[in-house]
Tab-separated table of C-alpha atoms in Angstrom:
chain	number	residue	atom	x	y	z
A	1	MET	CA	73.926	-64.899	-6.131
A	2	ASN	CA	77.764	-64.324	-4.900
A	3	LEU	CA	78.221	-61.484	-7.184
A	4	CYS	CA	74.674	-59.801	-6.125
A	5	LEU	CA	76.218	-59.967	-2.609
A	6	HIS	CA	79.412	-58.546	-3.412
A	7	GLY	CA	77.747	-55.745	-5.108
A	8	ILE	CA	75.696	-54.845	-2.261
A	9	ILE	CA	78.587	-54.662	-0.069
A	10	ILE	CA	80.614	-52.691	-2.571
A	11	ILE	CA	78.090	-50.131	-2.755
A	12	PHE	CA	77.298	-50.128	1.102
A	13	VAL	CA	81.133	-49.497	1.544
A	14	LEU	CA	80.833	-46.697	-1.140
A	15	PHE	CA	77.752	-45.216	0.788
A	16	LEU	CA	79.700	-45.038	3.828
A	17	PHE	CA	82.876	-43.721	2.622
A	18	HIS	CA	80.379	-41.165	0.896
A	19	ILE	CA	78.938	-40.167	4.268
A	20	ILE	CA	82.493	-39.689	5.890
A	21	ALA	CA	83.907	-37.836	2.904
A	22	LYS	CA	80.574	-35.473	3.558
A	23	ASP	CA	81.278	-35.237	6.931
A	24	ILE	CA	84.766	-34.588	6.844
A	25	GLY	CA	85.951	-32.658	3.527
A	26	ARG	CA	89.499	-32.394	4.347
A	27	TYR	CA	89.804	-36.381	4.403
A	28	CYS	CA	87.756	-36.745	1.047
A	29	LEU	CA	90.739	-37.812	-0.921
A	30	MET	CA	91.996	-40.421	1.803
A	31	SER	CA	88.390	-41.646	2.071
A	32	TYR	CA	88.222	-42.300	-1.608
A	33	SER	CA	91.725	-44.286	-1.506
A	34	LEU	CA	90.278	-46.195	1.373
A	35	ILE	CA	87.299	-47.042	-0.882
A	36	ILE	CA	89.627	-48.407	-3.852
A	37	ILE	CA	91.692	-50.332	-1.219
A	38	SER	CA	88.548	-51.678	0.372
A	39	ILE	CA	87.355	-52.971	-2.871
A	40	PHE	CA	90.696	-54.828	-3.751
A	41	ILE	CA	90.427	-56.364	-0.241
A	42	LEU	CA	87.062	-57.245	-0.952
A	43	LEU	CA	87.879	-58.778	-4.612
A	44	LEU	CA	90.796	-60.584	-2.916
A	45	THR	CA	88.556	-62.220	-0.328
A	46	ASP	CA	86.071	-62.874	-2.715
A	47	LYS	CA	88.330	-64.532	-4.783
A	48	LEU	CA	89.881	-66.777	-1.947
A	49	ILE	CA	86.485	-67.628	-0.918
A	50	TYR	CA	85.636	-68.702	-4.185
A	51	ASP	CA	88.805	-70.700	-4.544
A	52	MET	CA	88.210	-72.635	-1.326
A	53	SER	CA	84.580	-73.395	-2.349
A	54	THR	CA	85.639	-75.010	-5.491
A	55	LEU	CA	88.328	-76.604	-3.764
A	56	LEU	CA	85.639	-78.320	-1.461
A	57	ILE	CA	83.610	-78.942	-4.049
A	58	ARG	CA	86.362	-81.140	-5.936
A	59	LEU	CA	86.766	-83.135	-2.860
């Protein structure tokens, strides 16, 4: 369930940045670097949430 939600969020972010890149052609490269950064942030926060939830389950 968590992975599915994570995938939906990534697809939504990619779609959002695709629209931005389409509207502003000059900032296309910048928007794609933002996609990569946002994916890393999502992965990091997801890992942190997962670690916290496993810790709570253990307690």
